[in-house]
Amino acid sequence: MYKRQRFTGRAPAVAVVGGGIAGIAAATLLAERGARVTLHESERNLGGRLAGWPTELADGTTVTMSRGFHAFFRQYYNLRGLLRRVDPELHSLTRLPDYPLRHSSGLHDSFARVPRTPPLSALGFVALSPTFGMRDLARMNPRAALPLLDVRVPDVYDRLDGLSAHDFLTRIRFPKAAHHLAFEVFSRSFFSDPRELSAAELALMFHIYFLGSSEGLLFDVPGEPFPAALWDPLHRYLEVHGVDVRTQTPVRQARPLPDGGLDLTTDEHTTRYDALVLALDSGGLRRLVAASPRLGDADWRARIARLRTAPPFLVSRLWLDRPVAHDRPGFLGTSGYGPLDNVSVLDRWEGEAARWAARTRGSVLELHAYAVAPDADRSAVQHEALRQLRRIYPETRSARVIDERHAWRSDCPMFPVGGYRDRPGVRSPDPAVTVAGDLVRTELPVALMERAATSGFLAANALLERWGVRGQTLWTVPRTGRSAALRRLAALGAD
């Protein structure tokens, strides 16, 4: 079927609700094809969970605070495609040389020397990691690990969604040290305790980073704070393409109309649109759907209502009066240090932090604590994270904290055991309404920020298809295991 390259004549009006990665991706593609797009974002700035905002330190310096460190892995093909709209060579991203891990027992791990070609990547990790000894290998249950060799979406959810990541690794009899040092760090990147996280998500991560791609586990980071590096340029790009970007404008209700369009109500106006992209976090999606009783059908609405949000997490940023040791990495994943999950030395790679550190002869550090108990004493968690930092980097014990900022949030999607069936797909019961975000089922091997970007493009593609306009081609790691031999081995585990 022939499809137009872009709209001709009067183009449809589309509302995109949510200005994070998914919403920006959807708005970008729709605007590029000539749709009349309005992007609604409830916060002051675009970026969603990667937003940033200015704050003034005690020394009078204006700096950027954000929701914390994010790794831009090389397998994020569609997210990188979005960023290339404004930065074709991706000069805004800086490569970090390693993904080091450290356990309180003294064990260290690294991905810098792990081969990147599957299946040598997985074998190399086992061979080079200090957490895998000969006795550990002899104790493992290789048959239980066979599903990792041929991960397929959505089949992996049929097989593993009823099992937790913790129980899956226990079934395989992974060495306890490897369980804690490597796979627990990965599972907590979903802001969840591995006892709560679906094993299917862990298996998907293994496929994406080890057996499905040749990019490995090394990653890039923005060389400046998120607004300057990413969102301000994309904001300008959207406006050049005619997008009406409305920040601080939450949508309160969506009401389908008999002619197939929808009315969207904000605090100030009710406006008619031809189509709608819901690119909200799980809590925002639940609230908007609950406030819009005619949206979707009963089953879809019930599944949306059951979506869960991950436990709270903490981002602490510290401006210290002296540098940390010169050999401290830009990022360190940690395990066994109480609530502390990772430490970033921002002045190693972020320009704004580096300029402040150079001027003051200090350093800028960021601490993350994921999956904090909802009833925890937040002040005590902040204090304990700082105490653990001083264990890991002893030179910080004598450092004076010139200023500090603590951001607590609880808005990340939860991927609980058995929860896959309740997650919405990109298409809703109403063909004029699509859904995007990292909570969405895409039936593609993507996760985290890449799932957000991919789902945003898919949501736009679904609407463009209705109107006979060409969508965007998307790229992912292979949908199945890359090795025929490993696929045959995996089939034994399915018997």
CSV table of C-alpha atoms in Angstrom, one decimal:
chain,number,residue,atom,x,y,z
A,1,MET,CA,0.0,0.0,0.0
A,2,TYR,CA,1.4,3.4,-1.0
A,3,LYS,CA,1.9,5.8,1.9
A,4,ARG,CA,2.5,9.5,1.7
A,5,GLN,CA,5.8,10.9,2.8
A,6,ARG,CA,4.0,13.5,4.9
A,7,PHE,CA,0.6,15.0,5.3
A,8,THR,CA,-0.8,17.1,2.5
A,9,GLY,CA,-3.6,19.5,2.9
A,10,ARG,CA,-5.0,20.1,6.5
A,11,ALA,CA,-3.1,17.8,8.8
A,12,PRO,CA,-4.7,16.2,11.9
A,13,ALA,CA,-4.2,17.8,15.3
A,14,VAL,CA,-2.5,15.4,17.8
A,15,ALA,CA,-2.0,15.9,21.5
A,16,VAL,CA,1.0,14.2,23.2
A,17,VAL,CA,0.7,14.1,27.0
A,18,GLY,CA,4.1,13.7,28.7
A,19,GLY,CA,7.4,15.5,27.8
A,20,GLY,CA,9.8,12.7,28.7
A,21,ILE,CA,11.7,10.6,26.2
A,22,ALA,CA,8.6,8.8,24.9
A,23,GLY,CA,6.6,11.9,24.4
A,24,ILE,CA,9.4,13.8,22.7
A,25,ALA,CA,10.0,10.9,20.4
A,26,ALA,CA,6.3,10.7,19.4
A,27,ALA,CA,6.0,14.5,19.0
A,28,THR,CA,9.2,14.6,16.9
A,29,LEU,CA,8.1,12.0,14.4
A,30,LEU,CA,4.5,13.3,14.1
A,31,ALA,CA,5.7,16.9,13.6
A,32,GLU,CA,8.3,15.8,11.0
A,33,ARG,CA,5.5,14.2,9.0
A,34,GLY,CA,3.5,17.4,9.2
A,35,ALA,CA,0.9,16.8,11.9
A,36,ARG,CA,-0.2,19.7,14.1
A,37,VAL,CA,1.3,18.6,17.5
A,38,THR,CA,0.7,20.0,21.0
A,39,LEU,CA,3.0,18.6,23.6
A,40,HIS,CA,1.7,18.8,27.2
A,41,GLU,CA,4.1,18.5,30.1
A,42,SER,CA,3.1,19.0,33.7
A,43,GLU,CA,6.6,20.0,34.9
A,44,ARG,CA,8.5,23.2,34.2
A,45,ASN,CA,11.0,21.4,31.9
A,46,LEU,CA,11.1,18.7,29.3
A,47,GLY,CA,12.9,15.4,30.0
A,48,GLY,CA,10.7,13.5,32.3
A,49,ARG,CA,12.8,11.4,34.5
A,50,LEU,CA,15.9,12.9,32.9
A,51,ALA,CA,14.8,16.5,33.5
A,52,GLY,CA,17.1,19.0,35.2
A,53,TRP,CA,16.5,22.3,36.9
A,54,PRO,CA,18.7,25.2,38.2
A,55,THR,CA,19.7,25.6,41.8
A,56,GLU,CA,21.9,28.1,43.6
A,57,LEU,CA,24.7,26.8,45.9
A,58,ALA,CA,25.8,28.3,49.1
A,59,ASP,CA,28.8,29.8,47.3
A,60,GLY,CA,26.5,31.7,45.0
A,61,THR,CA,27.1,29.4,42.0
A,62,THR,CA,24.1,28.5,39.9
A,63,VAL,CA,24.3,24.8,38.9
A,64,THR,CA,21.9,22.1,37.5
A,65,MET,CA,20.3,19.5,39.7
A,66,SER,CA,18.7,16.5,38.1
A,67,ARG,CA,17.0,13.2,38.7
A,68,GLY,CA,20.4,11.5,38.5
A,69,PHE,CA,22.9,9.5,36.4
A,70,HIS,CA,21.7,7.6,33.3
A,71,ALA,CA,23.8,5.3,31.1
A,72,PHE,CA,23.3,5.7,27.4
A,73,PHE,CA,24.2,2.3,26.2
A,74,ARG,CA,25.4,1.7,22.6
A,75,GLN,CA,22.4,-0.6,22.0
A,76,TYR,CA,20.0,2.4,22.4
A,77,TYR,CA,19.7,2.7,18.6
A,78,ASN,CA,16.3,4.5,18.5
A,79,LEU,CA,17.1,6.8,21.4
A,80,ARG,CA,20.3,7.7,19.6
A,81,GLY,CA,18.4,8.3,16.5
A,82,LEU,CA,16.2,10.8,18.3
A,83,LEU,CA,19.3,12.6,19.7
A,84,ARG,CA,20.9,12.7,16.2
A,85,ARG,CA,18.1,15.0,15.1
A,86,VAL,CA,20.0,17.8,16.9
A,87,ASP,CA,23.4,16.3,17.3
A,88,PRO,CA,24.2,14.1,14.2
A,89,GLU,CA,27.6,13.0,15.5
A,90,LEU,CA,26.5,12.7,19.1
A,91,HIS,CA,29.2,15.0,20.3
A,92,SER,CA,27.0,15.7,23.4
A,93,LEU,CA,27.8,12.1,24.7
A,94,THR,CA,31.0,11.2,26.4
A,95,ARG,CA,32.3,7.7,26.6
A,96,LEU,CA,33.1,6.2,30.0
A,97,PRO,CA,35.9,3.6,29.8
A,98,ASP,CA,34.4,1.0,32.1
A,99,TYR,CA,31.4,-0.2,34.1
A,100,PRO,CA,33.1,-1.1,37.3
A,101,LEU,CA,31.3,-2.9,40.2
A,102,ARG,CA,32.3,-3.2,43.8
A,103,HIS,CA,31.0,-5.4,46.6
A,104,SER,CA,31.5,-4.6,50.3
A,105,SER,CA,33.3,-8.0,50.6
A,106,GLY,CA,36.1,-6.6,48.6
A,107,LEU,CA,35.3,-8.2,45.3
A,108,HIS,CA,35.6,-6.0,42.2
A,109,ASP,CA,34.3,-6.6,38.7
A,110,SER,CA,34.6,-4.9,35.4
A,111,PHE,CA,33.3,-5.0,31.8
A,112,ALA,CA,36.1,-3.2,30.1
A,113,ARG,CA,37.9,-6.4,29.1
A,114,VAL,CA,34.9,-8.5,28.3
A,115,PRO,CA,34.7,-9.4,24.6
A,116,ARG,CA,31.8,-7.8,22.8
A,117,THR,CA,31.1,-10.5,20.2
A,118,PRO,CA,28.3,-13.0,21.2
A,119,PRO,CA,28.6,-15.6,22.6
A,120,LEU,CA,32.1,-14.7,23.7
A,121,SER,CA,30.7,-11.8,25.6
A,122,ALA,CA,28.8,-14.0,28.0
A,123,LEU,CA,31.6,-16.6,28.2
A,124,GLY,CA,34.2,-13.8,28.6
A,125,PHE,CA,32.2,-12.3,31.5
A,126,VAL,CA,32.2,-15.7,33.3
A,127,ALA,CA,35.9,-16.3,32.6
A,128,LEU,CA,37.1,-12.9,33.6
A,129,SER,CA,34.8,-12.3,36.6
A,130,PRO,CA,36.4,-13.1,40.0
A,131,THR,CA,32.9,-14.1,41.1
A,132,PHE,CA,33.0,-17.3,39.1
A,133,GLY,CA,35.4,-20.0,40.4
A,134,MET,CA,35.8,-23.6,39.1
A,135,ARG,CA,33.7,-24.9,42.1
A,136,ASP,CA,31.0,-22.3,41.3
A,137,LEU,CA,30.8,-23.4,37.7
A,138,ALA,CA,30.6,-27.1,38.7
A,139,ARG,CA,27.7,-26.3,41.0
A,140,MET,CA,25.6,-24.4,38.5
A,141,ASN,CA,22.5,-25.8,36.9
A,142,PRO,CA,23.1,-25.2,33.2
A,143,ARG,CA,19.7,-26.6,32.1
A,144,ALA,CA,18.0,-23.9,34.2
A,145,ALA,CA,20.1,-21.3,32.4
A,146,LEU,CA,19.1,-22.4,28.9
A,147,PRO,CA,16.3,-19.8,28.5
A,148,LEU,CA,19.0,-17.1,28.5
A,149,LEU,CA,20.4,-18.5,25.3
A,150,ASP,CA,17.4,-17.7,23.1
A,151,VAL,CA,15.4,-14.8,24.5
A,152,ARG,CA,12.4,-14.0,22.3
A,153,VAL,CA,9.8,-11.3,23.0
A,154,PRO,CA,7.0,-11.9,24.0
A,155,ASP,CA,7.8,-15.6,24.5
A,156,VAL,CA,10.2,-14.9,27.3
A,157,TYR,CA,7.3,-13.4,29.4
A,158,ASP,CA,5.3,-16.6,28.9
A,159,ARG,CA,8.2,-18.6,30.2
A,160,LEU,CA,9.6,-16.4,33.0
A,161,ASP,CA,7.2,-13.7,34.0
A,162,GLY,CA,5.8,-15.9,36.8
A,163,LEU,CA,9.3,-16.1,38.5
A,164,SER,CA,11.3,-13.4,40.3
A,165,ALA,CA,14.8,-12.5,39.1
A,166,HIS,CA,16.1,-13.7,42.5
A,167,ASP,CA,14.5,-17.0,42.2
A,168,PHE,CA,15.6,-17.5,38.6
A,169,LEU,CA,19.2,-17.0,39.6
A,170,THR,CA,18.8,-19.2,42.6
A,171,ARG,CA,17.4,-21.9,40.3
A,172,ILE,CA,20.5,-21.6,38.1
A,173,ARG,CA,22.7,-21.7,41.2
A,174,PHE,CA,24.6,-18.7,40.2
A,175,PRO,CA,27.5,-18.0,42.5
A,176,LYS,CA,26.3,-15.9,45.4
A,177,ALA,CA,29.0,-13.3,44.7
A,178,ALA,CA,28.0,-13.0,41.1
A,179,HIS,CA,24.4,-12.8,42.1
A,180,HIS,CA,25.0,-9.8,44.3
A,181,LEU,CA,27.8,-8.1,42.4
A,182,ALA,CA,26.5,-8.3,38.9
A,183,PHE,CA,22.9,-9.4,38.5
A,184,GLU,CA,21.6,-7.6,41.5
A,185,VAL,CA,23.1,-4.3,40.2
A,186,PHE,CA,21.4,-4.9,36.9
A,187,SER,CA,18.0,-5.7,38.4
A,188,ARG,CA,18.2,-2.6,40.6
A,189,SER,CA,18.6,-0.5,37.5
A,190,PHE,CA,14.8,-1.1,37.3
A,191,PHE,CA,14.6,0.6,40.7
A,192,SER,CA,13.4,-2.7,42.1
A,193,ASP,CA,14.4,-5.4,44.6
A,194,PRO,CA,15.4,-8.6,42.6
A,195,ARG,CA,12.9,-10.5,44.7
A,196,GLU,CA,10.1,-8.3,43.2
A,197,LEU,CA,11.4,-8.0,39.6
A,198,SER,CA,10.1,-10.3,36.9
A,199,ALA,CA,12.8,-12.8,35.8
A,200,ALA,CA,11.7,-12.1,32.2
A,201,GLU,CA,13.0,-8.5,32.4
A,202,LEU,CA,16.4,-9.8,33.7
A,203,ALA,CA,16.6,-12.3,30.9
A,204,LEU,CA,15.7,-9.6,28.4
A,205,MET,CA,18.6,-7.5,29.8
A,206,PHE,CA,21.0,-10.4,29.4
A,207,HIS,CA,19.9,-10.8,25.8
A,208,ILE,CA,20.2,-7.1,25.0
A,209,TYR,CA,23.7,-6.6,26.5
A,210,PHE,CA,25.4,-10.0,26.2
A,211,LEU,CA,24.0,-12.4,23.5
A,212,GLY,CA,21.9,-10.1,21.3
A,213,SER,CA,24.4,-7.3,20.5
A,214,SER,CA,28.0,-6.6,19.9
A,215,GLU,CA,28.1,-3.3,21.8
A,216,GLY,CA,28.6,-4.8,25.3
A,217,LEU,CA,28.0,-3.1,28.6
A,218,LEU,CA,30.0,0.0,28.1
A,219,PHE,CA,28.1,3.2,27.8
A,220,ASP,CA,28.1,7.0,27.2
A,221,VAL,CA,26.9,9.9,29.3
A,222,PRO,CA,26.0,13.4,28.4
A,223,GLY,CA,29.0,15.8,28.6
A,224,GLU,CA,26.8,18.6,30.1
A,225,PRO,CA,23.7,18.5,32.3
A,226,PHE,CA,20.6,17.0,30.6
A,227,PRO,CA,18.9,20.3,29.7
A,228,ALA,CA,21.9,21.8,28.0
A,229,ALA,CA,23.0,18.5,26.3
A,230,LEU,CA,19.6,17.1,25.3
A,231,TRP,CA,16.3,18.7,26.1
A,232,ASP,CA,17.0,22.4,25.2
A,233,PRO,CA,18.2,21.5,21.7
A,234,LEU,CA,15.2,19.1,21.2
A,235,HIS,CA,12.8,21.7,22.5
A,236,ARG,CA,14.0,24.1,19.9
A,237,TYR,CA,13.8,21.3,17.2
A,238,LEU,CA,10.2,20.7,18.1
A,239,GLU,CA,9.3,24.3,17.9
A,240,VAL,CA,11.0,24.7,14.5
A,241,HIS,CA,8.8,21.9,13.3
A,242,GLY,CA,5.7,23.6,14.6
A,243,VAL,CA,5.1,21.8,17.9
A,244,ASP,CA,3.2,23.8,20.5
A,245,VAL,CA,5.2,22.9,23.6
A,246,ARG,CA,3.2,23.6,26.8
A,247,THR,CA,5.1,23.0,30.0
A,248,GLN,CA,3.5,23.3,33.4
A,249,THR,CA,0.2,22.3,31.7
A,250,PRO,CA,-1.0,19.0,33.1
A,251,VAL,CA,-3.9,17.3,31.3
A,252,ARG,CA,-6.7,16.5,33.7
A,253,GLN,CA,-9.2,14.6,31.5
A,254,ALA,CA,-9.5,13.0,28.0
A,255,ARG,CA,-13.0,12.6,26.6
A,256,PRO,CA,-13.6,10.7,23.3
A,257,LEU,CA,-16.0,12.3,20.9
A,258,PRO,CA,-18.6,10.8,18.6
A,259,ASP,CA,-16.7,11.9,15.5
A,260,GLY,CA,-13.6,10.0,16.6
A,261,GLY,CA,-11.7,12.9,18.1
A,262,LEU,CA,-11.1,13.7,21.7
A,263,ASP,CA,-11.5,16.7,24.0
A,264,LEU,CA,-8.5,17.3,26.4
A,265,THR,CA,-9.0,19.4,29.5
A,266,THR,CA,-6.3,21.2,31.3
A,267,ASP,CA,-6.7,23.7,34.2
A,268,GLU,CA,-7.4,26.5,31.7
A,269,HIS,CA,-9.0,25.0,28.5
A,270,THR,CA,-10.7,22.2,26.8
A,271,THR,CA,-9.4,21.6,23.3
A,272,ARG,CA,-10.4,19.1,20.6
A,273,TYR,CA,-7.8,16.9,18.9
A,274,ASP,CA,-7.9,14.2,16.3
A,275,ALA,CA,-5.7,11.8,18.2
A,276,LEU,CA,-3.8,11.4,21.5
A,277,VAL,CA,-0.5,9.9,22.6
A,278,LEU,CA,-0.4,9.1,26.3
A,279,ALA,CA,3.3,9.2,27.2
A,280,LEU,CA,3.0,9.3,31.0
A,281,ASP,CA,4.6,7.4,33.9
A,282,SER,CA,2.6,4.7,35.4
A,283,GLY,CA,1.1,6.9,38.2
A,284,GLY,CA,0.2,9.7,35.7
A,285,LEU,CA,-1.4,7.2,33.3
A,286,ARG,CA,-3.4,5.6,36.1
A,287,ARG,CA,-4.7,9.1,37.3
A,288,LEU,CA,-5.6,10.4,33.8
A,289,VAL,CA,-7.4,7.2,32.8
A,290,ALA,CA,-9.3,7.1,36.1
A,291,ALA,CA,-10.4,10.7,35.5
A,292,SER,CA,-11.5,9.9,32.0
A,293,PRO,CA,-14.3,7.3,32.4
A,294,ARG,CA,-15.1,7.1,28.7
A,295,LEU,CA,-11.5,6.4,27.6
A,296,GLY,CA,-10.8,2.8,26.4
A,297,ASP,CA,-12.8,-0.2,27.4
A,298,ALA,CA,-13.4,-1.9,30.8
A,299,ASP,CA,-10.6,-4.4,30.4
A,300,TRP,CA,-8.0,-1.9,29.3
A,301,ARG,CA,-9.0,0.5,32.1
A,302,ALA,CA,-8.8,-2.3,34.7
A,303,ARG,CA,-5.3,-3.3,33.5
A,304,ILE,CA,-4.1,0.3,33.7
A,305,ALA,CA,-5.5,0.6,37.2
A,306,ARG,CA,-3.4,-2.4,38.3
A,307,LEU,CA,-0.1,-0.9,37.1
A,308,ARG,CA,2.4,-0.5,39.9
A,309,THR,CA,5.0,2.1,40.7
A,310,ALA,CA,8.5,1.1,41.9
A,311,PRO,CA,9.5,2.0,45.5
A,312,PRO,CA,11.0,5.4,46.2
A,313,PHE,CA,14.6,6.2,45.2
A,314,LEU,CA,17.1,8.8,46.3
A,315,VAL,CA,19.5,11.0,44.3
A,316,SER,CA,22.0,12.9,46.5
A,317,ARG,CA,24.4,15.3,44.9
A,318,LEU,CA,27.3,16.6,47.0
A,319,TRP,CA,29.6,19.5,46.3
A,320,LEU,CA,32.8,18.8,48.2
A,321,ASP,CA,35.7,21.2,49.1
A,322,ARG,CA,38.4,18.8,47.8
A,323,PRO,CA,38.8,16.3,45.0
A,324,VAL,CA,38.5,12.5,45.3
A,325,ALA,CA,41.5,10.3,44.5
A,326,HIS,CA,42.6,10.7,40.9
A,327,ASP,CA,41.9,7.1,40.0
A,328,ARG,CA,38.3,7.1,41.1
A,329,PRO,CA,36.1,6.1,38.1
A,330,GLY,CA,33.3,8.3,36.8
A,331,PHE,CA,30.8,5.7,37.7
A,332,LEU,CA,30.8,2.8,40.2
A,333,GLY,CA,28.1,0.3,40.8
A,334,THR,CA,28.0,-0.9,44.4
A,335,SER,CA,26.5,-3.8,46.3
A,336,GLY,CA,26.5,-4.6,50.0
A,337,TYR,CA,26.8,-1.0,51.1
A,338,GLY,CA,23.5,-0.5,52.8
A,339,PRO,CA,21.2,1.6,50.7
A,340,LEU,CA,23.9,2.9,48.3
A,341,ASP,CA,23.6,1.5,44.8
A,342,ASN,CA,26.2,3.6,42.9
A,343,VAL,CA,28.5,6.5,43.1
A,344,SER,CA,29.2,9.0,40.3
A,345,VAL,CA,32.1,11.5,40.2
A,346,LEU,CA,30.4,14.0,38.0
A,347,ASP,CA,33.4,16.2,37.4
A,348,ARG,CA,35.1,13.3,35.6
A,349,TRP,CA,32.7,13.7,32.7
A,350,GLU,CA,30.1,16.5,33.1
A,351,GLY,CA,31.4,19.9,32.0
A,352,GLU,CA,29.4,22.0,34.4
A,353,ALA,CA,30.6,19.9,37.4
A,354,ALA,CA,34.2,19.9,36.0
A,355,ARG,CA,34.2,23.7,35.8
A,356,TRP,CA,33.0,24.0,39.3
A,357,ALA,CA,35.6,21.5,40.6
A,358,ALA,CA,38.4,23.2,38.7
A,359,ARG,CA,37.5,26.6,40.1
A,360,THR,CA,37.0,25.5,43.7
A,361,ARG,CA,39.6,22.6,43.7
A,362,GLY,CA,36.7,20.4,44.9
A,363,SER,CA,34.6,17.6,43.5
A,364,VAL,CA,31.0,16.9,42.7
A,365,LEU,CA,29.6,13.5,43.6
A,366,GLU,CA,26.2,11.8,43.2
A,367,LEU,CA,24.9,8.9,45.2
A,368,HIS,CA,21.9,6.7,44.3
A,369,ALA,CA,19.8,4.6,46.6
A,370,TYR,CA,17.1,2.5,44.8
A,371,ALA,CA,14.1,0.6,46.0
A,372,VAL,CA,14.0,2.3,49.4
A,373,ALA,CA,11.2,1.1,51.7
A,374,PRO,CA,8.3,3.5,51.5
A,375,ASP,CA,8.2,4.0,55.3
A,376,ALA,CA,11.9,4.5,55.6
A,377,ASP,CA,13.3,7.5,57.5
A,378,ARG,CA,14.5,9.5,54.5
A,379,SER,CA,17.0,11.6,56.5
A,380,ALA,CA,18.5,8.4,57.9
A,381,VAL,CA,18.8,7.0,54.4
A,382,GLN,CA,20.6,10.1,53.2
A,383,HIS,CA,23.0,10.0,56.1
A,384,GLU,CA,23.7,6.3,55.6
A,385,ALA,CA,24.4,6.7,51.9
A,386,LEU,CA,27.0,9.4,52.8
A,387,ARG,CA,28.5,7.1,55.5
A,388,GLN,CA,28.8,4.3,52.9
A,389,LEU,CA,30.5,6.7,50.4
A,390,ARG,CA,33.1,7.4,53.1
A,391,ARG,CA,33.7,3.7,53.4
A,392,ILE,CA,34.2,3.3,49.6
A,393,TYR,CA,36.2,6.5,49.1
A,394,PRO,CA,38.0,7.1,52.4
A,395,GLU,CA,39.4,10.4,51.2
A,396,THR,CA,35.9,11.9,51.4
A,397,ARG,CA,35.9,11.5,55.2
A,398,SER,CA,37.9,14.7,55.6
A,399,ALA,CA,36.0,16.6,52.9
A,400,ARG,CA,33.6,19.4,53.8
A,401,VAL,CA,30.3,19.3,52.1
A,402,ILE,CA,29.9,22.9,50.7
A,403,ASP,CA,26.4,22.1,49.6
A,404,GLU,CA,24.1,19.2,48.9
A,405,ARG,CA,20.8,18.5,47.2
A,406,HIS,CA,18.6,15.4,47.8
A,407,ALA,CA,15.9,14.4,45.3
A,408,TRP,CA,13.4,11.8,46.3
A,409,ARG,CA,11.1,10.4,43.7
A,410,SER,CA,8.7,7.5,43.3
A,411,ASP,CA,7.5,7.5,39.7
A,412,CYS,CA,9.3,4.6,37.9
A,413,PRO,CA,7.3,1.7,36.6
A,414,MET,CA,7.4,-1.6,38.5
A,415,PHE,CA,7.8,-4.8,36.5
A,416,PRO,CA,6.6,-7.3,39.1
A,417,VAL,CA,6.3,-11.0,38.9
A,418,GLY,CA,3.3,-11.8,36.7
A,419,GLY,CA,2.7,-8.2,35.8
A,420,TYR,CA,3.4,-8.4,32.0
A,421,ARG,CA,-0.2,-9.1,31.1
A,422,ASP,CA,-1.4,-5.9,32.7
A,423,ARG,CA,1.0,-3.6,30.9
A,424,PRO,CA,-0.6,-1.7,28.1
A,425,GLY,CA,0.5,-2.1,24.5
A,426,VAL,CA,1.1,0.8,22.2
A,427,ARG,CA,-2.4,0.5,20.7
A,428,SER,CA,-5.4,1.1,22.9
A,429,PRO,CA,-9.0,0.0,22.2
A,430,ASP,CA,-9.5,3.4,20.7
A,431,PRO,CA,-7.6,3.7,17.4
A,432,ALA,CA,-7.2,7.5,18.0
A,433,VAL,CA,-5.3,6.8,21.3
A,434,THR,CA,-1.8,5.3,21.6
A,435,VAL,CA,0.4,4.7,24.6
A,436,ALA,CA,4.1,5.2,25.0
A,437,GLY,CA,6.7,4.9,27.8
A,438,ASP,CA,9.1,2.5,29.3
A,439,LEU,CA,6.1,0.7,31.0
A,440,VAL,CA,4.6,-0.3,27.6
A,441,ARG,CA,4.7,-3.7,26.0
A,442,THR,CA,6.4,-3.3,22.6
A,443,GLU,CA,7.1,-7.0,21.7
A,444,LEU,CA,10.6,-5.8,20.8
A,445,PRO,CA,13.8,-6.5,22.7
A,446,VAL,CA,14.2,-3.1,24.3
A,447,ALA,CA,14.3,-1.8,27.9
A,448,LEU,CA,14.6,1.3,30.0
A,449,MET,CA,15.3,4.5,28.1
A,450,GLU,CA,15.4,2.6,24.8
A,451,ARG,CA,12.0,1.2,25.4
A,452,ALA,CA,10.7,4.7,26.1
A,453,ALA,CA,12.1,6.1,22.8
A,454,THR,CA,11.1,3.0,20.8
A,455,SER,CA,7.5,3.1,22.1
A,456,GLY,CA,7.2,6.8,21.4
A,457,PHE,CA,8.1,6.2,17.7
A,458,LEU,CA,5.8,3.2,17.6
A,459,ALA,CA,2.9,5.2,19.1
A,460,ALA,CA,3.4,7.8,16.3
A,461,ASN,CA,3.8,5.1,13.7
A,462,ALA,CA,0.4,3.6,14.7
A,463,LEU,CA,-1.3,6.9,14.2
A,464,LEU,CA,0.5,7.7,11.0
A,465,GLU,CA,-0.6,4.3,9.6
A,466,ARG,CA,-4.3,5.3,10.1
A,467,TRP,CA,-3.7,8.3,8.0
A,468,GLY,CA,-1.7,6.6,5.2
A,469,VAL,CA,1.5,8.4,6.1
A,470,ARG,CA,4.9,6.7,6.3
A,471,GLY,CA,6.2,6.0,9.7
A,472,GLN,CA,9.8,5.5,10.9
A,473,THR,CA,11.9,2.4,10.6
A,474,LEU,CA,13.0,1.2,14.0
A,475,TRP,CA,16.1,-0.8,14.9
A,476,THR,CA,16.7,-3.3,17.8
A,477,VAL,CA,19.0,-6.1,18.7
A,478,PRO,CA,17.8,-9.4,17.1
A,479,ARG,CA,14.5,-10.6,18.3
A,480,THR,CA,16.0,-14.1,18.9
A,481,GLY,CA,19.3,-15.5,20.0
A,482,ARG,CA,22.0,-14.8,17.4
A,483,SER,CA,23.6,-18.2,17.5
A,484,ALA,CA,21.9,-21.2,15.9
A,485,ALA,CA,23.8,-23.5,18.1
A,486,LEU,CA,22.7,-21.7,21.2
A,487,ARG,CA,19.1,-21.6,20.0
A,488,ARG,CA,19.2,-25.4,19.7
A,489,LEU,CA,20.6,-25.6,23.2
A,490,ALA,CA,17.9,-23.3,24.5
A,491,ALA,CA,15.2,-25.6,22.9
A,492,LEU,CA,16.3,-28.3,25.3
A,493,GLY,CA,15.3,-26.2,28.2
A,494,ALA,CA,11.8,-25.8,26.7
A,495,ASP,CA,11.2,-29.6,26.6
